[in-house]
CSV table of C-alpha atoms in Angstrom, one decimal:
chain,number,residue,atom,x,y,z
A,418,MET,CA,-60.6,5.3,-187.3
A,419,THR,CA,-57.4,7.7,-186.7
A,420,ALA,CA,-56.1,9.0,-190.0
A,421,ARG,CA,-52.7,9.3,-191.4
A,422,ARG,CA,-51.0,12.6,-192.0
A,423,ILE,CA,-48.1,12.7,-194.9
A,424,SER,CA,-44.6,12.3,-193.3
A,425,ARG,CA,-43.1,13.5,-196.5
A,426,VAL,CA,-44.1,14.2,-200.2
A,427,PHE,CA,-41.0,13.4,-203.0
A,428,LYS,CA,-41.6,14.4,-206.6
A,429,SER,CA,-40.3,11.5,-209.0
A,430,ARG,CA,-37.0,12.2,-211.3
A,431,PRO,CA,-35.3,10.9,-214.6
A,432,THR,CA,-32.7,8.6,-214.9
A,433,VAL,CA,-31.8,5.4,-217.2
A,434,GLU,CA,-31.5,2.1,-216.4
A,435,GLY,CA,-30.8,-1.5,-217.8
A,436,ALA,CA,-29.5,-1.3,-220.9
A,437,GLY,CA,-31.4,2.8,-221.4
A,438,VAL,CA,-34.6,2.6,-220.5
A,439,HIS,CA,-35.6,5.9,-219.7
A,440,ILE,CA,-37.8,6.1,-215.9
A,441,LYS,CA,-38.5,7.8,-213.2
A,442,ARG,CA,-37.3,6.9,-210.0
A,443,ALA,CA,-40.0,7.3,-207.3
A,444,PHE,CA,-37.8,7.1,-204.7
A,445,GLY,CA,-34.6,4.7,-203.6
A,446,TYR,CA,-31.1,4.0,-202.5
A,447,SER,CA,-30.7,7.5,-200.6
A,448,GLN,CA,-34.0,7.2,-199.1
A,449,VAL,CA,-33.7,4.0,-197.3
A,450,PRO,CA,-34.5,3.3,-194.8
A,451,LEU,CA,-37.6,5.8,-194.7
A,452,PHE,CA,-39.9,3.7,-197.3
A,453,ASP,CA,-39.0,0.2,-195.1
A,454,PRO,CA,-39.4,-2.7,-196.5
A,455,PHE,CA,-39.5,-1.4,-199.7
A,456,LEU,CA,-36.4,-0.1,-201.6
A,457,MET,CA,-37.6,1.6,-204.6
A,458,LEU,CA,-40.3,2.2,-207.2
A,459,ASP,CA,-40.0,3.4,-210.5
A,460,ASP,CA,-42.1,4.7,-213.4
A,461,PHE,CA,-41.6,3.8,-217.0
A,462,HIS,CA,-44.0,6.2,-218.8
A,463,THR,CA,-42.9,6.9,-223.0
A,464,ALA,CA,-44.8,6.2,-226.2
A,465,ASN,CA,-40.9,6.4,-227.7
A,466,PRO,CA,-40.1,2.4,-228.6
A,467,ALA,CA,-35.8,4.1,-228.3
A,468,GLU,CA,-36.5,5.0,-224.8
A,469,TYR,CA,-37.7,1.2,-223.7
A,470,LEU,CA,-37.1,-1.3,-226.1
A,471,PRO,CA,-33.4,-1.7,-224.8
A,472,GLY,CA,-34.7,-3.6,-221.9
A,473,PHE,CA,-33.1,-4.8,-218.8
A,474,PRO,CA,-31.5,-7.8,-220.5
A,475,TRP,CA,-29.9,-11.3,-217.9
A,476,HIS,CA,-28.9,-9.7,-214.7
A,477,PRO,CA,-29.1,-10.8,-210.9
A,478,HIS,CA,-30.8,-10.2,-208.0
A,479,ARG,CA,-30.4,-11.8,-204.6
A,480,GLY,CA,-32.2,-11.0,-201.1
A,481,ILE,CA,-34.8,-9.1,-202.3
A,482,GLU,CA,-38.3,-9.6,-204.0
A,483,THR,CA,-39.1,-7.1,-207.4
A,484,ILE,CA,-42.7,-6.9,-208.3
A,485,THR,CA,-43.5,-5.8,-212.6
A,486,TYR,CA,-47.0,-4.0,-212.1
A,487,VAL,CA,-48.0,-3.1,-216.3
A,488,LEU,CA,-50.5,-0.7,-217.6
A,489,GLU,CA,-50.0,-0.4,-221.2
A,490,GLY,CA,-47.8,-2.8,-223.6
A,491,LEU,CA,-45.9,-5.9,-223.7
A,492,VAL,CA,-43.0,-7.1,-221.3
A,493,GLU,CA,-41.2,-10.6,-222.4
A,494,HIS,CA,-39.7,-11.8,-219.4
A,495,GLY,CA,-38.0,-15.0,-218.9
A,496,ASP,CA,-35.2,-16.6,-215.4
A,497,SER,CA,-33.1,-19.3,-214.3
A,498,MET,CA,-36.3,-21.2,-212.8
A,499,GLY,CA,-37.3,-21.9,-216.9
A,500,ASN,CA,-40.2,-19.2,-216.2
A,501,LYS,CA,-40.7,-17.1,-219.6
A,502,GLY,CA,-43.8,-15.7,-220.8
A,503,VAL,CA,-45.2,-12.2,-221.7
A,504,ILE,CA,-46.1,-10.2,-219.0
A,505,GLY,CA,-49.4,-7.5,-220.3
A,506,ALA,CA,-51.8,-4.6,-219.9
A,507,GLY,CA,-53.4,-5.0,-216.4
A,508,ASP,CA,-50.4,-8.0,-215.1
A,509,VAL,CA,-48.6,-9.1,-212.2
A,510,GLN,CA,-44.8,-10.3,-211.7
A,511,TRP,CA,-44.3,-11.1,-208.2
A,512,MET,CA,-41.0,-12.3,-207.9
A,513,THR,CA,-39.5,-13.3,-205.4
A,514,ALA,CA,-35.1,-13.4,-206.3
A,515,GLY,CA,-34.4,-15.0,-202.2
A,516,SER,CA,-30.7,-16.9,-202.8
A,517,GLY,CA,-30.3,-15.8,-206.0
A,518,ILE,CA,-32.0,-15.7,-209.6
A,519,ILE,CA,-30.8,-14.5,-212.9
A,520,HIS,CA,-33.6,-13.1,-215.1
A,521,GLN,CA,-34.7,-10.5,-218.6
A,522,GLU,CA,-37.3,-8.1,-218.7
A,523,MET,CA,-37.4,-6.9,-222.7
A,524,PRO,CA,-40.1,-4.7,-223.4
A,525,GLN,CA,-42.0,-5.7,-226.7
A,526,PRO,CA,-43.5,-2.1,-229.2
A,527,SER,CA,-46.3,-1.3,-227.2
A,528,PRO,CA,-49.9,-2.7,-229.3
A,529,THR,CA,-51.2,0.7,-227.8
A,530,GLY,CA,-48.1,3.1,-229.0
A,531,MET,CA,-47.1,3.6,-225.4
A,532,MET,CA,-45.1,2.4,-222.8
A,533,TRP,CA,-46.1,2.0,-219.1
A,534,GLY,CA,-45.7,0.5,-215.8
A,535,PHE,CA,-43.9,0.4,-212.6
A,536,GLN,CA,-41.0,-2.2,-210.9
A,537,PHE,CA,-41.0,-1.9,-207.1
A,538,TRP,CA,-38.6,-3.6,-204.9
A,539,ALA,CA,-39.1,-5.1,-201.3
A,540,ASN,CA,-36.3,-6.2,-199.1
A,541,LEU,CA,-36.8,-9.6,-197.4
A,542,PRO,CA,-35.9,-10.2,-193.6
A,543,ALA,CA,-32.0,-12.1,-193.1
A,544,ASP,CA,-33.9,-15.1,-192.3
A,545,ARG,CA,-34.8,-15.9,-195.4
A,546,LYS,CA,-32.8,-13.6,-198.0
A,547,MET,CA,-31.2,-17.5,-198.9
A,548,MET,CA,-35.1,-18.6,-199.4
A,549,ASP,CA,-35.8,-21.0,-202.4
A,550,PRO,CA,-36.6,-18.2,-205.3
A,551,ARG,CA,-40.3,-18.4,-206.7
A,552,TYR,CA,-41.6,-16.3,-209.1
A,553,ARG,CA,-45.3,-15.5,-209.5
A,554,ASP,CA,-47.6,-14.3,-212.9
A,555,VAL,CA,-50.2,-13.0,-212.2
A,556,LYS,CA,-52.9,-11.9,-215.0
A,557,ALA,CA,-55.3,-9.4,-215.2
A,558,ALA,CA,-58.3,-11.2,-215.3
A,559,ASP,CA,-57.2,-13.1,-212.1
A,560,ILE,CA,-56.7,-9.6,-210.4
A,561,PRO,CA,-60.3,-8.7,-208.6
A,562,GLU,CA,-61.8,-4.9,-209.1
A,563,VAL,CA,-64.1,-3.6,-206.4
A,564,VAL,CA,-66.3,-0.6,-207.1
A,565,LEU,CA,-66.8,1.0,-204.3
A,566,ASP,CA,-69.6,4.1,-202.9
A,567,ARG,CA,-70.2,6.9,-204.9
A,568,GLY,CA,-67.9,5.4,-207.7
A,569,ILE,CA,-64.5,4.7,-206.0
A,570,ARG,CA,-62.6,1.5,-208.0
A,571,VAL,CA,-59.4,-0.2,-206.3
A,572,LYS,CA,-57.9,-3.4,-207.8
A,573,ILE,CA,-56.5,-5.3,-205.3
A,574,VAL,CA,-53.2,-7.1,-206.0
A,575,SER,CA,-52.1,-8.0,-202.2
A,576,GLY,CA,-54.2,-7.6,-199.8
A,577,THR,CA,-57.6,-7.2,-198.1
A,578,VAL,CA,-60.8,-4.6,-199.5
A,579,ASN,CA,-64.5,-4.4,-198.5
A,580,GLY,CA,-63.3,-8.7,-198.0
A,581,VAL,CA,-62.0,-9.0,-201.1
A,582,GLN,CA,-58.8,-10.6,-201.2
A,583,GLY,CA,-56.2,-10.5,-203.4
A,584,PRO,CA,-54.7,-13.1,-205.6
A,585,VAL,CA,-50.6,-12.6,-204.2
A,586,ARG,CA,-50.7,-13.9,-201.2
A,587,ASP,CA,-48.3,-15.6,-197.9
A,588,ILE,CA,-45.7,-12.9,-198.7
A,589,ILE,CA,-43.3,-11.7,-196.2
A,590,ILE,CA,-43.4,-8.5,-195.9
A,591,ASP,CA,-47.2,-8.9,-195.4
A,592,PRO,CA,-48.2,-6.0,-198.3
A,593,GLU,CA,-50.8,-4.7,-199.4
A,594,MET,CA,-50.4,-3.2,-203.8
A,595,LEU,CA,-53.6,-1.8,-204.5
A,596,ASP,CA,-54.7,0.6,-207.9
A,597,VAL,CA,-57.3,3.0,-206.4
A,598,SER,CA,-59.2,5.5,-209.1
A,599,VAL,CA,-61.5,8.3,-206.9
A,600,PRO,CA,-63.9,10.6,-208.3
A,601,ALA,CA,-63.5,14.4,-208.2
A,602,GLY,CA,-64.6,15.5,-204.8
A,603,GLU,CA,-65.0,11.5,-203.8
A,604,VAL,CA,-63.0,10.3,-200.3
A,605,PHE,CA,-61.6,7.1,-200.4
A,606,THR,CA,-60.7,5.5,-196.7
A,607,HIS,CA,-58.7,2.3,-196.2
A,608,PRO,CA,-57.3,0.7,-193.0
A,609,VAL,CA,-54.0,0.5,-192.0
A,610,LYS,CA,-51.8,-2.2,-189.5
A,611,GLU,CA,-50.7,-0.5,-187.0
A,612,GLY,CA,-47.1,0.2,-187.6
A,613,HIS,CA,-46.8,-0.4,-190.9
A,614,THR,CA,-45.4,1.7,-193.9
A,615,ALA,CA,-47.8,3.3,-196.3
A,616,VAL,CA,-47.1,5.0,-199.6
A,617,ALA,CA,-49.1,6.0,-202.6
A,618,TYR,CA,-47.9,7.0,-206.0
A,619,VAL,CA,-49.9,9.5,-207.9
A,620,LEU,CA,-50.8,7.9,-211.4
A,621,ASP,CA,-53.2,10.4,-213.1
A,622,GLY,CA,-55.4,13.5,-211.5
A,623,GLU,CA,-54.4,15.3,-208.1
A,624,GLY,CA,-55.9,13.8,-204.7
A,625,TYR,CA,-55.9,15.6,-201.2
A,626,PHE,CA,-53.6,12.8,-199.0
A,627,ASP,CA,-54.7,14.1,-195.5
A,628,ASP,CA,-56.8,16.5,-193.7
A,629,ARG,CA,-54.3,19.5,-193.7
A,630,ARG,CA,-54.3,22.0,-196.7
A,631,ASP,CA,-51.0,23.5,-195.8
A,632,PRO,CA,-48.2,22.1,-198.6
A,633,PHE,CA,-45.8,23.8,-195.5
A,634,ALA,CA,-47.3,21.0,-192.6
A,635,PHE,CA,-44.6,18.1,-194.0
A,636,GLU,CA,-41.4,18.0,-196.1
A,637,MET,CA,-41.2,18.4,-199.4
A,638,THR,CA,-38.4,17.7,-202.0
A,639,GLY,CA,-39.2,18.9,-205.3
A,640,SER,CA,-38.0,17.6,-209.1
A,641,GLY,CA,-35.3,20.2,-208.8
A,642,TRP,CA,-33.3,23.3,-206.9
A,643,MET,CA,-35.6,25.4,-209.7
A,644,ASP,CA,-38.6,23.8,-208.6
A,645,VAL,CA,-40.5,26.8,-206.6
A,646,THR,CA,-43.9,25.3,-207.3
A,647,ARG,CA,-45.4,23.8,-203.6
A,648,ARG,CA,-48.9,22.9,-203.6
A,649,CYS,CA,-51.1,20.8,-201.4
A,650,VAL,CA,-52.8,18.6,-203.9
A,651,CYS,CA,-50.3,16.1,-205.2
A,652,GLY,CA,-50.5,15.1,-209.0
A,653,PRO,CA,-49.0,12.9,-211.3
A,654,GLU,CA,-45.4,11.6,-210.6
A,655,THR,CA,-45.6,12.4,-206.6
A,656,VAL,CA,-45.0,10.1,-203.7
A,657,ILE,CA,-46.2,10.3,-200.8
A,658,LEU,CA,-44.6,8.7,-197.2
A,659,TYR,CA,-47.0,8.5,-194.8
A,660,GLU,CA,-46.1,8.3,-190.8
A,661,ARG,CA,-46.4,5.3,-188.8
A,662,ASP,CA,-49.2,6.9,-186.9
A,663,GLY,CA,-52.9,6.1,-187.6
A,664,ALA,CA,-54.6,3.1,-188.7
A,665,ALA,CA,-56.3,5.2,-191.9
A,666,VAL,CA,-55.5,6.6,-194.8
A,667,ALA,CA,-58.4,9.2,-196.3
A,668,VAL,CA,-57.7,10.7,-200.2
A,669,THR,CA,-59.6,12.9,-200.9
A,670,ALA,CA,-60.2,13.4,-205.0
A,671,GLY,CA,-59.1,17.6,-207.0
A,672,ASP,CA,-61.6,18.7,-209.3
A,673,ARG,CA,-61.6,16.0,-210.9
A,674,PRO,CA,-60.6,12.0,-210.4
A,675,VAL,CA,-57.5,11.1,-209.0
A,676,ARG,CA,-55.7,6.9,-209.7
A,677,PHE,CA,-52.8,6.1,-207.5
A,678,LEU,CA,-50.6,3.0,-206.6
A,679,PHE,CA,-51.3,2.1,-202.8
A,680,ILE,CA,-48.8,0.0,-201.3
A,681,SER,CA,-48.0,-1.1,-197.5
A,682,GLY,CA,-46.0,-3.8,-195.3
A,683,LYS,CA,-44.3,-4.6,-192.0
A,684,PRO,CA,-40.5,-2.7,-192.1
A,685,LEU,CA,-37.8,-4.8,-191.9
A,686,ASN,CA,-35.7,-2.8,-189.1
A,687,GLU,CA,-32.8,-4.6,-190.6
A,688,PRO,CA,-29.0,-3.0,-192.1
A,689,VAL,CA,-29.1,-3.2,-195.5
A,690,ALA,CA,-26.3,-3.2,-197.3
A,691,TRP,CA,-27.3,-2.8,-201.2
A,692,TYR,CA,-25.1,-2.6,-204.5
A,693,GLY,CA,-26.5,-2.9,-207.9
A,694,PRO,CA,-29.1,-5.6,-208.5
A,695,ILE,CA,-28.3,-7.6,-204.6
A,696,VAL,CA,-29.4,-6.3,-201.9
A,697,MET,CA,-28.3,-8.0,-198.4
A,698,ASN,CA,-27.2,-7.6,-194.8
A,699,THR,CA,-23.5,-6.9,-194.8
A,700,ASN,CA,-20.9,-5.5,-197.0
A,701,GLU,CA,-19.3,-9.5,-196.4
A,702,GLU,CA,-22.7,-10.8,-197.3
A,703,LEU,CA,-22.4,-8.8,-200.8
A,704,ARG,CA,-18.9,-9.7,-201.6
A,705,THR,CA,-19.3,-13.2,-201.0
A,706,ALA,CA,-23.0,-12.5,-203.8
A,707,PHE,CA,-20.2,-11.0,-206.0
A,708,GLU,CA,-17.8,-13.8,-205.7
A,709,GLU,CA,-20.6,-16.3,-206.7
A,710,TYR,CA,-21.9,-14.6,-209.7
A,711,GLU,CA,-18.6,-14.7,-211.1
A,712,LYS,CA,-17.9,-18.1,-210.5
A,713,GLY,CA,-20.0,-19.1,-211.7
A,714,THR,CA,-22.0,-20.7,-208.3
A,715,PHE,CA,-24.8,-18.1,-207.6
A,716,ILE,CA,-27.6,-20.3,-208.3
A,717,LYS,CA,-28.3,-22.4,-205.4
A,718,HIS,CA,-32.2,-23.8,-206.1
A,719,ARG,CA,-32.6,-26.7,-208.0
């Protein structure tokens, strides 16, 4: 299989969201449509309760799916469909907002002292933006892990590895979501569907995400104008966006193991009108959504 090459590399940037949660934004907003159908990826990783306990109080969503993956800590959630519970270490919440949902996500004091998790947003196509909302709570025990040759381990939330399929299925953008750990010096190769957007986000360690060892062979956006370090090996809090050509990705771990999230999905190639927690196709649709929220007519589901 022809391996894809890196298109661009980004360093995540600190910001504050919700009621005061400190996060690292891997990508979002200005990078649309580079990551189509994905809109945003946020990394919340801190041992300071003041930086995560303020949480994300009640707020609306329409036109998207929000996916939360917790590695350490606890997040209590509830929504306008009556769903409620706690997401713990290794759990995934896959929520399709569709025509509209109001929910909250409130981190709780972490049993380990560390809060670490991710949320990414996936867009919905125009003809499904007003679909009925749905909610999937996927427990860690229901997420299969396969062990490949040479000790490579892959947790499969969505997609298929070695004939093993993840529990999240029947999603419109045909996504994959994998948590991959590669021992030092080993190579992980994984097929990617033709034309699908492919993205990796490094959690720990370092790795080479294509066959080139030239940091100037692709475009790189640093963490700020004082960033004078440019390396072809990618470390934590780095986003790798692949080119669309190629049938697979190949990742080689460096001198120590590398762990990364891998997501892929089918691009929508549609206009994006985005403000706050609502993503539609036109500004007129945004106007309608916010007017309905103010009037109390936002929720369409029964």
